[in-house]
C-alpha cells in the first residue's frame, strides 16, 4: 500500500515521459485506475494494415500476434492478485489500420504497440486505496521508483497548460460526406452490404500537456473504458464507453454500441428521447445486425452452444448521448487462447459494418482520412489469459503540435444523411469544444 490521493493517477500521467511508455487505463470501472510504465519488453508495429491477408501469406499482422504469444511465455507468479483487474502482462493498442496514406493523417504513429508491464499502480477511489505491485523479484526499477516518488510529492513541478491554437477543422467537407453517404446508399441498395460505419476526422493545432487535456476530457465525459498512452510518436486520449472484448476465467463478453441519440436538458424530454431510441425500429435493426456479426466473430473461438445474447437493446446514458447497447457472451474453448480470439475478432464489428469484410473495403475506398488509433482497441492481457479491450471511439490522437479527433456512425438503408452527419457532432462535439475552451481559460 502507498498513500492514497484522488489525484495520484493524474500526477503520474503528468510526470511520465513518453520515453518510458506510460499507460493509464480504467478497467471498466470509473472508480478504478491502473497505471504502468517502463515495460521490460515492447513491440511497435509501423505497418498500416492489421487486417487478415490471403491464406498462407505471413503479414506484419501475423508477426504481431505471434510476437504477443511469445511475450506471454514464462509468466511470473501472480498468486494473490485475483481481485485486481490488471495482474501483470501485456498492455497497449491495435490501431484500426488502413492501406491508405494521406497528407492529413499521422502516418508515423504506430499501427500497434504493446509492452510487457511487470510493475504497476492500482488505485481504487471507492475504497480510497492505492497499491504498488511488482512481479520483478528485485522490485521495480530505479526509474519507476523515482516517478512514483515525484507523484507522491505534491511539490513536484506543474504540467504545462494545454491549449488549442486553432479550432478543430473537419477533414471531410460536408459535400464529400453527402457524396460518400449517397455512394454507400447505392452499395446498400444493390445488396453489397447491410451496414457501413462511415467516419470523418477533425484536426487542430495545440501546445501543452496531453495529460492536462485528458483530465479536462474526463471531467466532460466520464466513460468506464477510458485510456491514455504516451509514446515518442504521440499520445492517445481515449474516452471510450464501449467494451470490445473481455475475458474473465474463460468467459468471453462483448458489448457493442449501435444506436445513438443526443441528451436533452429537460429531464422528462430526455427520458422520452431514451425511450424513443430503445423503441426505434431502425436502431434496433442496426444493433441486431452487429449482434449477429459479433456472435459469429466470437463463435470462432467459443465452445459449441455457449454463445448467447444476455441483453438486447439496453439503453446506457452518458453525459452527452444515449446509446443502445447489447451484451453477448460465450465460453472460450480449451484449444483457443485470448490472443487467438482478439486476432480473429479485430477490428470490432460495431465500427465496421456488416458483412465486415465488404464494409471495410467500402470504408477504405471512401474515407479520405485514415482512422489510425480511432476504432482500434486499447487494453490489456493478463498473464493468466484474462483481458479487457475497449473500442477506441471518442478517441483523440496528439502528434507533435497537431491533435486529431474522429466520429462516425452506421449507415443503413433507411438512414437520413443530415441525421447521420449531425450524429458525428453529437458524439464528439462536446469533447472538441472542451479543448477549444481550455485555451481561453485564465491561468490558475
Short mmCIF file of C-alpha atoms in Angstrom, two decimals:
data_model
loop_
_atom_site.label_atom_id
_atom_site.label_comp_id
_atom_site.label_asym_id
_atom_site.label_seq_id
_atom_site.Cartn_x
_atom_site.Cartn_y
_atom_site.Cartn_z
CA UNK A 1 0.00 0.00 0.00
CA UNK A 2 1.04 3.60 -0.68
CA UNK A 3 -0.62 6.86 0.38
CA UNK A 4 -3.91 7.40 -1.45
CA UNK A 5 -4.69 10.60 -3.31
CA UNK A 6 -7.59 11.19 -5.73
CA UNK A 7 -5.07 12.99 -7.97
CA UNK A 8 -2.44 10.25 -7.98
CA UNK A 9 -3.30 8.91 -11.45
CA UNK A 10 -3.36 12.39 -12.92
CA UNK A 11 0.01 13.28 -11.37
CA UNK A 12 1.57 10.10 -12.80
CA UNK A 13 0.27 10.97 -16.30
CA UNK A 14 1.61 14.50 -15.90
CA UNK A 15 5.10 13.47 -14.76
CA UNK A 16 5.66 10.47 -17.02
CA UNK A 17 7.76 11.00 -20.15
CA UNK A 18 6.90 9.36 -23.47
CA UNK A 19 10.24 7.55 -23.43
CA UNK A 20 9.07 5.38 -20.51
CA UNK A 21 5.94 4.26 -22.43
CA UNK A 22 3.37 5.09 -19.73
CA UNK A 23 -0.13 3.70 -19.98
CA UNK A 24 -3.20 4.56 -17.87
CA UNK A 25 -6.42 2.55 -18.10
CA UNK A 26 -9.85 2.48 -16.49
CA UNK A 27 -10.68 -1.23 -16.30
CA UNK A 28 -14.41 -0.95 -16.96
CA UNK A 29 -14.97 0.90 -13.70
CA UNK A 30 -14.97 4.68 -13.26
CA UNK A 31 -13.66 4.28 -9.70
CA UNK A 32 -10.56 2.26 -10.54
CA UNK A 33 -7.34 3.23 -12.32
CA UNK A 34 -4.33 1.24 -13.48
CA UNK A 35 -1.07 3.00 -14.33
CA UNK A 36 2.18 1.46 -15.51
CA UNK A 37 5.40 2.46 -17.24
CA UNK A 38 8.88 1.14 -18.06
CA UNK A 39 7.93 -2.20 -19.68
CA UNK A 40 10.73 -4.76 -19.70
CA UNK A 41 9.88 -5.64 -23.33
CA UNK A 42 7.78 -4.00 -26.02
CA UNK A 43 6.78 -4.22 -29.67
CA UNK A 44 5.58 -1.48 -32.02
CA UNK A 45 4.28 -2.20 -35.50
CA UNK A 46 4.59 0.58 -38.07
CA UNK A 47 2.72 -1.22 -40.86
CA UNK A 48 -0.59 0.47 -41.68
CA UNK A 49 -2.70 -2.67 -42.03
CA UNK A 50 -3.71 -5.16 -39.34
CA UNK A 51 -6.46 -7.00 -41.17
CA UNK A 52 -6.22 -10.58 -42.38
CA UNK A 53 -4.38 -11.35 -45.61
CA UNK A 54 -4.86 -14.19 -48.06
CA UNK A 55 -4.28 -17.63 -46.59
CA UNK A 56 -0.69 -18.77 -46.49
CA UNK A 57 0.78 -15.27 -46.53
CA UNK A 58 2.62 -14.12 -43.41
CA UNK A 59 1.76 -10.46 -42.89
CA UNK A 60 3.07 -7.95 -40.37
CA UNK A 61 -0.21 -8.60 -38.57
CA UNK A 62 0.66 -12.29 -38.21
CA UNK A 63 4.09 -11.32 -36.89
CA UNK A 64 2.43 -9.07 -34.30
CA UNK A 65 0.14 -11.77 -32.92
CA UNK A 66 2.96 -14.34 -32.93
CA UNK A 67 5.19 -11.90 -31.01
CA UNK A 68 2.45 -11.26 -28.45
CA UNK A 69 2.23 -15.01 -27.86
CA UNK A 70 5.99 -15.15 -27.24
CA UNK A 71 5.81 -12.15 -24.87
CA UNK A 72 3.23 -14.07 -22.81
CA UNK A 73 5.61 -17.01 -22.36
CA UNK A 74 7.28 -17.72 -19.00
CA UNK A 75 4.80 -15.73 -16.90
CA UNK A 76 5.82 -14.67 -13.39
CA UNK A 77 3.90 -15.75 -10.30
CA UNK A 78 0.67 -13.76 -9.94
CA UNK A 79 -0.81 -15.60 -6.95
CA UNK A 80 -2.64 -13.32 -4.55
CA UNK A 81 -3.72 -10.83 -7.23
CA UNK A 82 -7.03 -12.42 -8.21
CA UNK A 83 -9.11 -9.44 -7.07
CA UNK A 84 -7.23 -6.99 -9.32
CA UNK A 85 -8.35 -6.24 -12.89
CA UNK A 86 -4.77 -5.97 -14.21
CA UNK A 87 -2.44 -8.61 -12.80
CA UNK A 88 0.65 -8.06 -14.91
CA UNK A 89 1.03 -8.84 -18.60
CA UNK A 90 0.67 -7.02 -21.89
CA UNK A 91 -0.91 -3.59 -22.29
CA UNK A 92 -1.23 -1.42 -25.38
CA UNK A 93 -3.29 -0.99 -28.52
CA UNK A 94 -4.02 -2.03 -32.08
CA UNK A 95 -4.94 0.79 -34.44
CA UNK A 96 -7.79 0.23 -36.88
CA UNK A 97 -5.23 0.19 -39.71
CA UNK A 98 -5.53 1.13 -43.34
CA UNK A 99 -3.79 0.61 -46.66
CA UNK A 100 -4.18 4.29 -47.46
CA UNK A 101 -1.93 7.21 -46.64
CA UNK A 102 -2.94 10.85 -46.62
CA UNK A 103 -1.28 14.20 -46.06
CA UNK A 104 -3.75 14.99 -43.27
CA UNK A 105 -3.05 11.98 -41.10
CA UNK A 106 -0.31 10.98 -38.62
CA UNK A 107 1.03 8.03 -40.62
CA UNK A 108 4.18 7.81 -38.46
CA UNK A 109 2.12 6.78 -35.44
CA UNK A 110 2.40 3.02 -34.76
CA UNK A 111 -0.28 0.71 -36.07
CA UNK A 112 0.18 -1.29 -32.87
CA UNK A 113 2.08 -1.09 -29.60
CA UNK A 114 2.28 -3.50 -26.67
CA UNK A 115 4.53 -3.51 -23.63
CA UNK A 116 5.17 -6.27 -21.10
CA UNK A 117 4.45 -4.49 -17.83
CA UNK A 118 5.65 -6.12 -14.62
CA UNK A 119 5.05 -3.34 -12.11
CA UNK A 120 2.07 -1.03 -11.86
CA UNK A 121 -0.14 1.06 -9.62
CA UNK A 122 -3.76 0.23 -8.83
CA UNK A 123 -6.00 2.97 -7.42
CA UNK A 124 -9.50 2.32 -6.04
CA UNK A 125 -11.39 5.55 -5.39
CA UNK A 126 -14.33 3.79 -3.72
CA UNK A 127 -12.09 2.28 -1.06
CA UNK A 128 -9.65 5.22 -1.22
CA UNK A 129 -6.68 2.89 -1.59
CA UNK A 130 -3.57 2.85 -3.74
CA UNK A 131 -1.34 -0.19 -4.18
CA UNK A 132 2.01 -0.63 -5.90
CA UNK A 133 2.58 -4.11 -7.34
CA UNK A 134 5.76 -5.58 -8.82
CA UNK A 135 6.31 -9.04 -10.31
CA UNK A 136 10.06 -8.48 -10.55
CA UNK A 137 12.00 -10.39 -7.83
CA UNK A 138 14.27 -7.40 -7.13
CA UNK A 139 11.39 -4.94 -7.20
CA UNK A 140 10.70 -2.04 -9.58
CA UNK A 141 13.42 -0.20 -11.40
CA UNK A 142 15.05 2.94 -10.05
CA UNK A 143 13.28 4.97 -12.75
CA UNK A 144 9.88 3.65 -11.72
CA UNK A 145 10.54 4.40 -8.04
CA UNK A 146 11.60 7.94 -8.88
CA UNK A 147 8.45 8.52 -10.97
CA UNK A 148 6.27 7.29 -8.11
CA UNK A 149 8.19 9.37 -5.56
CA UNK A 150 7.59 12.51 -7.60
CA UNK A 151 3.90 11.68 -8.00
CA UNK A 152 3.53 11.34 -4.22
CA UNK A 153 5.30 14.67 -3.66
CA UNK A 154 2.78 17.49 -4.02
CA UNK A 155 5.66 19.94 -4.55
CA UNK A 156 6.63 18.37 -7.89
CA UNK A 157 6.63 20.70 -10.87
CA UNK A 158 3.32 21.54 -12.52
CA UNK A 159 2.41 20.49 -16.07
CA UNK A 160 2.28 22.88 -18.99
CA UNK A 161 -1.26 24.02 -19.70
CA UNK A 162 -2.89 22.51 -22.77
CA UNK A 163 -4.32 24.94 -25.33
CA UNK A 164 -5.53 24.88 -28.91
CA UNK A 165 -4.12 27.46 -31.30
CA UNK A 166 -6.70 26.70 -33.97
CA UNK A 167 -10.21 25.28 -33.56
CA UNK A 168 -10.96 21.79 -34.86
CA UNK A 169 -11.43 21.75 -38.62
CA UNK A 170 -13.26 18.90 -40.38
CA UNK A 171 -11.04 16.99 -42.82
CA UNK A 172 -14.14 15.76 -44.67
CA UNK A 173 -16.17 18.52 -46.29
CA UNK A 174 -19.93 18.28 -45.94
CA UNK A 175 -20.16 17.99 -49.73
CA UNK A 176 -17.89 14.93 -49.67
CA UNK A 177 -19.80 13.49 -46.71
CA UNK A 178 -23.04 13.75 -48.72
CA UNK A 179 -21.40 12.25 -51.80
CA UNK A 180 -19.97 9.33 -49.80
CA UNK A 181 -23.28 8.83 -48.00
CA UNK A 182 -25.05 8.50 -51.35
CA UNK A 183 -22.38 6.11 -52.60
CA UNK A 184 -22.87 3.94 -49.52
CA UNK A 185 -26.63 4.02 -50.07
CA UNK A 186 -26.09 2.71 -53.59
CA UNK A 187 -23.99 -0.17 -52.22
CA UNK A 188 -26.75 -0.95 -49.71
CA UNK A 189 -29.46 -0.88 -52.37
CA UNK A 190 -27.57 -3.31 -54.62
CA UNK A 191 -27.04 -5.74 -51.74
CA UNK A 192 -23.25 -5.25 -51.44
CA UNK A 193 -23.66 -4.87 -47.69
CA UNK A 194 -26.23 -4.17 -44.98
CA UNK A 195 -24.48 -1.51 -42.93
CA UNK A 196 -21.35 0.65 -43.28
CA UNK A 197 -19.83 2.58 -40.41
CA UNK A 198 -18.58 5.80 -42.03
CA UNK A 199 -16.38 8.21 -40.06
CA UNK A 200 -14.99 11.71 -40.51
CA UNK A 201 -11.91 13.29 -38.94
CA UNK A 202 -11.14 16.69 -37.39
CA UNK A 203 -7.80 18.37 -36.81
CA UNK A 204 -6.48 21.26 -34.67
CA UNK A 205 -3.11 22.69 -33.63
CA UNK A 206 -2.13 22.65 -29.97
CA UNK A 207 0.53 23.13 -27.31
CA UNK A 208 0.91 21.99 -23.72
CA UNK A 209 0.40 18.75 -21.85
CA UNK A 210 -1.76 15.94 -23.23
CA UNK A 211 -2.27 14.79 -19.63
CA UNK A 212 -3.83 18.19 -18.92
CA UNK A 213 -6.15 17.75 -21.90
CA UNK A 214 -7.04 14.21 -20.79
CA UNK A 215 -8.04 15.41 -17.33
CA UNK A 216 -10.36 18.01 -18.82
CA UNK A 217 -11.96 15.44 -21.13
CA UNK A 218 -12.55 13.08 -18.20
CA UNK A 219 -14.45 15.88 -16.47
CA UNK A 220 -16.66 16.35 -19.55
CA UNK A 221 -17.23 12.66 -20.30
CA UNK A 222 -16.85 10.00 -17.61
CA UNK A 223 -16.54 6.70 -19.52
CA UNK A 224 -15.75 3.32 -17.97
CA UNK A 225 -13.20 2.29 -20.61
CA UNK A 226 -11.04 5.42 -20.80
CA UNK A 227 -7.32 5.08 -21.57
CA UNK A 228 -4.26 7.30 -22.04
CA UNK A 229 -0.96 6.27 -23.62
CA UNK A 230 2.14 8.34 -24.32
CA UNK A 231 4.75 7.20 -26.85
CA UNK A 232 7.58 9.09 -28.56
CA UNK A 233 5.44 9.20 -31.72
CA UNK A 234 2.38 10.68 -29.99
CA UNK A 235 -0.26 10.47 -27.27
CA UNK A 236 -3.60 8.64 -27.26
CA UNK A 237 -6.53 10.15 -25.32
CA UNK A 238 -9.40 7.65 -25.31
CA UNK A 239 -12.76 8.46 -23.71
CA UNK A 240 -14.38 5.23 -24.83
CA UNK A 241 -17.68 3.98 -23.39
CA UNK A 242 -17.56 0.74 -25.38
CA UNK A 243 -16.23 -2.72 -24.48
CA UNK A 244 -14.75 -4.68 -27.38
CA UNK A 245 -13.62 -7.93 -25.76
CA UNK A 246 -13.37 -9.03 -22.16
CA UNK A 247 -12.26 -12.47 -20.97
CA UNK A 248 -12.66 -13.44 -17.32
CA UNK A 249 -11.96 -17.02 -16.35
CA UNK A 250 -12.59 -18.21 -19.96
CA UNK A 251 -15.90 -16.29 -20.12
CA UNK A 252 -15.98 -14.01 -23.18
CA UNK A 253 -18.08 -10.85 -23.20
CA UNK A 254 -18.57 -8.16 -25.83
CA UNK A 255 -20.90 -5.16 -25.56
CA UNK A 256 -21.40 -3.43 -28.93
CA UNK A 257 -22.91 0.06 -29.13
CA UNK A 258 -25.20 0.72 -32.08
CA UNK A 259 -27.86 3.43 -31.89
CA UNK A 260 -27.33 6.94 -30.52
CA UNK A 261 -29.50 9.91 -29.52
CA UNK A 262 -28.38 13.24 -28.01
CA UNK A 263 -29.19 14.06 -24.38
CA UNK A 264 -31.75 16.81 -23.72
CA UNK A 265 -31.69 19.39 -20.94
CA UNK A 266 -35.29 18.84 -19.84
CA UNK A 267 -35.47 15.65 -17.75
CA UNK A 268 -38.86 14.50 -18.99
CA UNK A 269 -37.97 15.13 -22.63
CA UNK A 270 -34.64 13.36 -22.12
CA UNK A 271 -36.36 10.27 -20.72
CA UNK A 272 -38.69 10.22 -23.74
CA UNK A 273 -35.65 10.57 -26.00
CA UNK A 274 -34.10 7.46 -24.43
CA UNK A 275 -37.36 5.53 -24.73
CA UNK A 276 -37.72 6.56 -28.39
CA UNK A 277 -34.20 5.32 -29.08
CA UNK A 278 -34.92 1.96 -27.47
CA UNK A 279 -38.15 1.52 -29.45
CA UNK A 280 -36.73 2.77 -32.78
CA UNK A 281 -37.13 0.04 -35.47
CA UNK A 282 -34.17 1.48 -37.42
CA UNK A 283 -31.80 1.46 -34.44
CA UNK A 284 -32.96 -1.98 -33.31
CA UNK A 285 -32.33 -3.39 -36.78
CA UNK A 286 -28.90 -1.72 -36.91
CA UNK A 287 -27.99 -3.06 -33.47
CA UNK A 288 -29.20 -6.56 -34.28
CA UNK A 289 -27.02 -6.72 -37.42
CA UNK A 290 -23.93 -6.10 -35.30
CA UNK A 291 -25.06 -8.54 -32.59
CA UNK A 292 -25.27 -11.26 -35.25
CA UNK A 293 -21.86 -10.29 -36.63
CA UNK A 294 -20.23 -10.46 -33.20
CA UNK A 295 -21.92 -13.75 -32.36
CA UNK A 296 -20.17 -15.13 -35.44
CA UNK A 297 -16.83 -13.49 -34.60
CA UNK A 298 -16.57 -14.77 -31.03
CA UNK A 299 -18.15 -18.07 -32.09
CA UNK A 300 -14.92 -18.94 -33.92
CA UNK A 301 -13.26 -19.49 -30.54
CA UNK A 302 -16.26 -20.36 -28.36
CA UNK A 303 -17.32 -23.72 -27.00
CA UNK A 304 -20.17 -25.15 -29.05
CA UNK A 305 -23.53 -23.91 -27.83
CA UNK A 306 -22.08 -21.36 -25.40
CA UNK A 307 -22.70 -18.17 -27.43
CA UNK A 308 -25.69 -16.28 -26.10
CA UNK A 309 -27.20 -12.80 -26.11
CA UNK A 310 -27.52 -11.78 -22.46
CA UNK A 311 -29.02 -8.32 -23.05
CA UNK A 312 -30.56 -6.86 -26.18
CA UNK A 313 -31.27 -3.17 -26.88
CA UNK A 314 -30.32 -1.83 -23.43
CA UNK A 315 -30.02 1.95 -23.11
CA UNK A 316 -26.95 3.46 -21.45
CA UNK A 317 -26.92 7.21 -20.83
CA UNK A 318 -23.71 9.23 -20.95
CA UNK A 319 -23.36 12.98 -20.30
CA UNK A 320 -23.82 13.87 -23.99
CA UNK A 321 -25.68 10.93 -25.57
CA UNK A 322 -27.89 7.90 -25.00
CA UNK A 323 -26.56 4.66 -26.51
CA UNK A 324 -28.23 1.38 -27.40
CA UNK A 325 -26.05 -1.46 -26.10
CA UNK A 326 -26.35 -5.24 -26.32
CA UNK A 327 -24.32 -7.87 -24.45
CA UNK A 328 -23.11 -11.14 -25.99
CA UNK A 329 -21.20 -13.81 -24.04
CA UNK A 330 -19.62 -17.19 -24.63
CA UNK A 331 -17.06 -19.61 -23.16
CA UNK A 332 -13.57 -19.65 -24.69
CA UNK A 333 -12.86 -23.15 -25.95
CA UNK A 334 -9.93 -25.05 -24.48
CA UNK A 335 -7.82 -25.08 -27.65
CA UNK A 336 -8.08 -21.30 -28.19
CA UNK A 337 -6.15 -18.52 -26.47
CA UNK A 338 -7.18 -14.97 -25.70
CA UNK A 339 -4.76 -13.76 -28.38
CA UNK A 340 -6.42 -16.08 -30.93
CA UNK A 341 -9.77 -14.54 -30.02
CA UNK A 342 -8.54 -10.95 -30.30
CA UNK A 343 -6.80 -11.63 -33.61
CA UNK A 344 -9.90 -13.09 -35.26
CA UNK A 345 -12.40 -10.58 -33.86
CA UNK A 346 -10.34 -7.47 -34.65
CA UNK A 347 -11.43 -4.86 -35.63
CA UNK A 348 -14.70 -4.70 -33.73
CA UNK A 349 -17.82 -5.20 -35.85
CA UNK A 350 -19.64 -2.22 -34.35
CA UNK A 351 -17.25 0.17 -36.10
CA UNK A 352 -17.03 -1.60 -39.47
CA UNK A 353 -20.49 -2.67 -40.57
CA UNK A 354 -21.86 -5.89 -41.97
CA UNK A 355 -20.69 -8.04 -43.57
CA UNK A 356 -17.39 -6.95 -42.06
CA UNK A 357 -15.03 -7.61 -44.98
CA UNK A 358 -17.11 -5.74 -47.56
CA UNK A 359 -17.89 -2.89 -45.18
CA UNK A 360 -14.16 -2.43 -44.52
CA UNK A 361 -13.45 -2.34 -48.24
CA UNK A 362 -16.02 0.43 -48.69
CA UNK A 363 -14.59 2.36 -45.73
CA UNK A 364 -11.09 2.14 -47.27
CA UNK A 365 -12.46 3.31 -50.62
CA UNK A 366 -14.39 6.32 -49.33
CA UNK A 367 -12.97 7.74 -46.09
CA UNK A 368 -10.41 10.41 -47.04
CA UNK A 369 -8.53 10.33 -43.72
CA UNK A 370 -7.18 7.04 -42.32
CA UNK A 371 -8.52 6.17 -38.88
CA UNK A 372 -5.19 5.38 -37.17
CA UNK A 373 -5.94 4.66 -33.47
CA UNK A 374 -9.62 5.62 -33.90
CA UNK A 375 -11.81 2.49 -33.97
CA UNK A 376 -8.86 0.34 -32.93
CA UNK A 377 -8.70 -1.19 -29.45
CA UNK A 378 -6.82 -0.32 -26.26
CA UNK A 379 -6.45 -2.61 -23.27
CA UNK A 380 -4.52 -5.36 -21.53
CA UNK A 381 -3.98 -9.13 -21.45
CA UNK A 382 -3.09 -10.63 -18.07
CA UNK A 383 -0.58 -13.46 -17.90
CA UNK A 384 -3.43 -15.80 -16.90
CA UNK A 385 -5.31 -15.02 -20.16
CA UNK A 386 -7.95 -12.65 -18.81
CA UNK A 387 -8.18 -9.47 -20.87
CA UNK A 388 -10.11 -6.30 -21.47
CA UNK A 389 -10.09 -4.11 -24.59
CA UNK A 390 -12.18 -1.12 -25.49
CA UNK A 391 -13.34 0.06 -28.89
CA UNK A 392 -11.34 3.25 -29.41
CA UNK A 393 -14.25 5.58 -30.13
CA UNK A 394 -14.35 9.10 -28.59
CA UNK A 395 -10.59 8.82 -29.02
CA UNK A 396 -8.13 11.58 -29.92
CA UNK A 397 -4.53 11.39 -31.12
CA UNK A 398 -1.87 14.01 -30.39
CA UNK A 399 1.25 14.02 -32.60
CA UNK A 400 3.59 16.97 -32.18
CA UNK A 401 1.55 20.16 -32.29
CA UNK A 402 -1.41 18.52 -34.03
CA UNK A 403 -4.38 16.78 -32.46
CA UNK A 404 -6.92 14.64 -34.32
CA UNK A 405 -10.45 13.58 -33.43
CA UNK A 406 -12.91 11.33 -35.26
CA UNK A 407 -16.59 10.47 -35.17
CA UNK A 408 -18.86 8.27 -37.26
CA UNK A 409 -21.97 6.17 -37.35
CA UNK A 410 -23.60 3.20 -39.01
CA UNK A 411 -25.37 3.90 -42.29
CA UNK A 412 -28.19 1.54 -43.25
CA UNK A 413 -30.81 1.52 -46.00
CA UNK A 414 -33.22 3.90 -44.24
CA UNK A 415 -30.56 6.28 -42.81
CA UNK A 416 -31.05 10.02 -43.28
CA UNK A 417 -27.94 11.91 -44.41
CA UNK A 418 -28.48 15.03 -42.30
CA UNK A 419 -29.24 12.97 -39.19
CA UNK A 420 -26.13 10.81 -39.65
CA UNK A 421 -23.96 13.89 -40.23
CA UNK A 422 -25.31 15.53 -37.07
CA UNK A 423 -24.77 12.34 -35.05
CA UNK A 424 -21.00 12.75 -35.53
CA UNK A 425 -21.15 16.10 -33.73
CA UNK A 426 -23.45 14.73 -31.02
CA UNK A 427 -20.76 12.15 -30.23
CA UNK A 428 -17.53 14.16 -30.38
CA UNK A 429 -18.67 17.80 -30.29
CA UNK A 430 -18.55 18.24 -26.51
CA UNK A 431 -15.00 16.89 -26.32
CA UNK A 432 -13.75 19.17 -29.09
CA UNK A 433 -15.48 22.19 -27.55
CA UNK A 434 -13.95 21.42 -24.14
CA UNK A 435 -10.44 21.51 -25.62
CA UNK A 436 -11.20 24.67 -27.62
CA UNK A 437 -12.29 26.39 -24.40
CA UNK A 438 -9.16 25.41 -22.46
CA UNK A 439 -7.00 27.96 -24.24
CA UNK A 440 -9.46 30.72 -23.33
CA UNK A 441 -9.38 29.99 -19.61
CA UNK A 442 -7.20 32.24 -17.38
CA UNK A 443 -4.21 30.66 -15.65
CA UNK A 444 -4.98 29.39 -12.17
#
